[in-house]
Tab-separated table of C-alpha atoms in Angstrom:
chain	number	residue	atom	x	y	z
A	21	UNK	CA	-102.569	29.274	-118.434
A	22	UNK	CA	-101.409	29.239	-122.056
A	23	UNK	CA	-99.112	26.294	-122.838
A	24	UNK	CA	-99.576	25.959	-126.616
A	25	UNK	CA	-98.759	29.019	-128.719
A	26	UNK	CA	-99.122	29.142	-132.500
A	27	UNK	CA	-97.462	31.627	-134.823
A	28	UNK	CA	-96.683	32.177	-138.494
A	29	UNK	CA	-100.101	32.963	-139.909
A	30	UNK	CA	-100.837	35.867	-142.186
A	31	UNK	CA	-102.517	37.104	-145.343
A	32	UNK	CA	-101.212	35.629	-148.591
A	33	UNK	CA	-102.234	35.157	-152.209
A	34	UNK	CA	-103.267	31.881	-153.837
A	35	UNK	CA	-100.253	29.706	-154.571
A	36	UNK	CA	-98.167	31.160	-151.734
A	37	UNK	CA	-96.684	29.249	-148.807
A	38	UNK	CA	-96.631	29.659	-145.042
A	39	UNK	CA	-94.851	27.908	-142.189
A	40	UNK	CA	-96.769	27.738	-138.943
A	41	UNK	CA	-95.223	26.942	-135.564
A	42	UNK	CA	-96.629	25.545	-132.337
A	43	UNK	CA	-94.521	25.744	-129.181
A	44	UNK	CA	-95.575	23.459	-126.335
A	45	UNK	CA	-94.111	24.953	-123.176
A	46	UNK	CA	-95.947	22.365	-121.083
A	47	UNK	CA	-94.625	19.275	-122.822
A	48	UNK	CA	-93.732	16.304	-120.602
A	49	UNK	CA	-91.952	13.029	-121.287
A	50	UNK	CA	-95.259	11.165	-121.281
A	51	UNK	CA	-96.765	13.227	-124.111
A	52	UNK	CA	-97.366	11.283	-127.300
A	53	UNK	CA	-97.375	13.983	-129.952
A	54	UNK	CA	-99.180	16.974	-131.355
A	55	UNK	CA	-101.960	17.633	-133.853
A	56	UNK	CA	-103.079	20.510	-136.062
A	57	UNK	CA	-106.693	21.472	-136.708
A	58	UNK	CA	-108.270	24.269	-138.684
A	59	UNK	CA	-111.656	25.968	-138.582
A	60	UNK	CA	-113.298	28.636	-140.702
A	61	UNK	CA	-116.376	30.602	-139.580
A	62	UNK	CA	-119.517	28.603	-140.225
A	63	UNK	CA	-117.606	25.405	-140.959
A	64	UNK	CA	-116.746	22.339	-138.917
A	65	UNK	CA	-113.334	21.949	-137.385
A	66	UNK	CA	-111.065	19.851	-139.621
A	67	UNK	CA	-108.209	17.569	-138.669
A	68	UNK	CA	-105.132	18.680	-140.604
A	69	UNK	CA	-102.592	16.194	-139.299
A	70	UNK	CA	-100.328	15.236	-136.440
A	71	UNK	CA	-96.922	13.923	-135.458
A	72	UNK	CA	-95.398	11.810	-132.685
A	73	UNK	CA	-92.583	13.189	-130.573
A	74	UNK	CA	-90.559	9.965	-130.466
A	75	UNK	CA	-90.226	8.950	-134.117
A	76	UNK	CA	-91.799	11.832	-135.964
A	77	UNK	CA	-94.453	9.587	-137.480
A	78	UNK	CA	-97.043	11.705	-139.267
A	79	UNK	CA	-100.672	11.355	-140.217
A	80	UNK	CA	-102.775	13.721	-142.314
A	81	UNK	CA	-106.379	14.519	-143.019
A	82	UNK	CA	-107.739	13.307	-146.329
A	83	UNK	CA	-108.140	16.818	-147.748
A	84	UNK	CA	-104.419	17.613	-147.457
A	85	UNK	CA	-103.479	15.640	-150.597
A	86	UNK	CA	-99.745	16.220	-150.166
A	87	UNK	CA	-99.863	20.026	-149.941
A	88	UNK	CA	-99.092	20.291	-146.216
A	89	UNK	CA	-96.175	18.867	-144.227
A	90	UNK	CA	-95.806	18.455	-140.464
A	91	UNK	CA	-92.451	18.221	-138.686
A	92	UNK	CA	-91.111	18.673	-135.166
A	93	UNK	CA	-88.061	19.849	-133.236
A	94	UNK	CA	-87.952	18.039	-129.904
A	95	UNK	CA	-85.210	20.297	-128.529
A	96	UNK	CA	-87.497	23.324	-128.674
A	97	UNK	CA	-90.824	21.527	-128.139
A	98	UNK	CA	-91.979	22.887	-131.473
A	99	UNK	CA	-94.218	21.373	-134.136
A	100	UNK	CA	-94.345	22.915	-137.598
A	101	UNK	CA	-96.993	22.938	-140.281
A	102	UNK	CA	-95.768	23.894	-143.752
A	103	UNK	CA	-98.553	25.028	-146.054
A	104	UNK	CA	-97.862	25.179	-149.795
A	105	UNK	CA	-99.959	25.900	-152.881
A	106	UNK	CA	-102.440	27.725	-150.709
A	107	UNK	CA	-105.913	28.421	-152.017
A	108	UNK	CA	-108.819	30.517	-150.702
A	109	UNK	CA	-110.505	27.438	-149.201
A	110	UNK	CA	-107.505	27.097	-146.866
A	111	UNK	CA	-108.527	30.305	-145.090
A	112	UNK	CA	-109.081	29.402	-141.439
A	113	UNK	CA	-107.755	29.617	-137.914
A	114	UNK	CA	-105.108	26.941	-137.499
A	115	UNK	CA	-104.707	25.536	-133.986
A	116	UNK	CA	-102.488	22.923	-132.404
A	117	UNK	CA	-103.687	20.450	-129.794
A	118	UNK	CA	-102.020	18.083	-127.341
A	119	UNK	CA	-103.581	14.617	-127.088
A	120	UNK	CA	-104.440	13.162	-123.690
A	121	UNK	CA	-103.070	9.740	-124.634
A	122	UNK	CA	-101.518	7.774	-127.462
A	123	UNK	CA	-103.938	8.772	-130.219
A	124	UNK	CA	-103.781	11.432	-132.917
A	125	UNK	CA	-106.792	11.818	-135.173
A	126	UNK	CA	-109.964	13.724	-135.931
A	127	UNK	CA	-111.744	13.085	-132.609
A	128	UNK	CA	-111.502	16.401	-130.749
A	129	UNK	CA	-112.348	14.652	-127.478
A	130	UNK	CA	-108.901	13.044	-127.551
A	131	UNK	CA	-107.194	16.364	-126.847
A	132	UNK	CA	-106.761	18.032	-123.484
A	133	UNK	CA	-105.026	21.283	-124.391
A	134	UNK	CA	-105.564	23.665	-127.297
A	135	UNK	CA	-103.767	26.734	-128.529
A	136	UNK	CA	-105.676	29.884	-129.405
A	137	UNK	CA	-104.763	29.552	-133.063
A	138	UNK	CA	-103.169	31.611	-135.803
A	139	UNK	CA	-105.137	33.114	-138.687
A	140	UNK	CA	-104.359	32.146	-142.279
A	141	UNK	CA	-106.081	34.210	-144.958
A	142	UNK	CA	-105.699	33.370	-148.652
A	143	UNK	CA	-107.147	35.847	-151.136
A	144	UNK	CA	-106.241	37.548	-154.395
């Protein structure tokens, strides 16, 4: 059963922006937050960042360097990932993931539910 659904990906040129969405239809009051990962063919999965539902506290992977921003709308169970100044190396499938407990970070074993992802392609 699909509970996490991403959208907003597409094909863009370098320097463009995209806003990705992740809707968690299975969210419960005990859930801590949500994370974003990305993976390109032949490369390891990377932790992009995450956010807590209660206070909206965010954390980001070291490669982000201020170019990406995560936010959330609790009323719609939606987490957003805004991508700006996109470059070809950002090309990947971007997926959201729900943590099992009160931890958001790069350890993929901390997550119990994954979306199927949305494709972002950056090329000139």
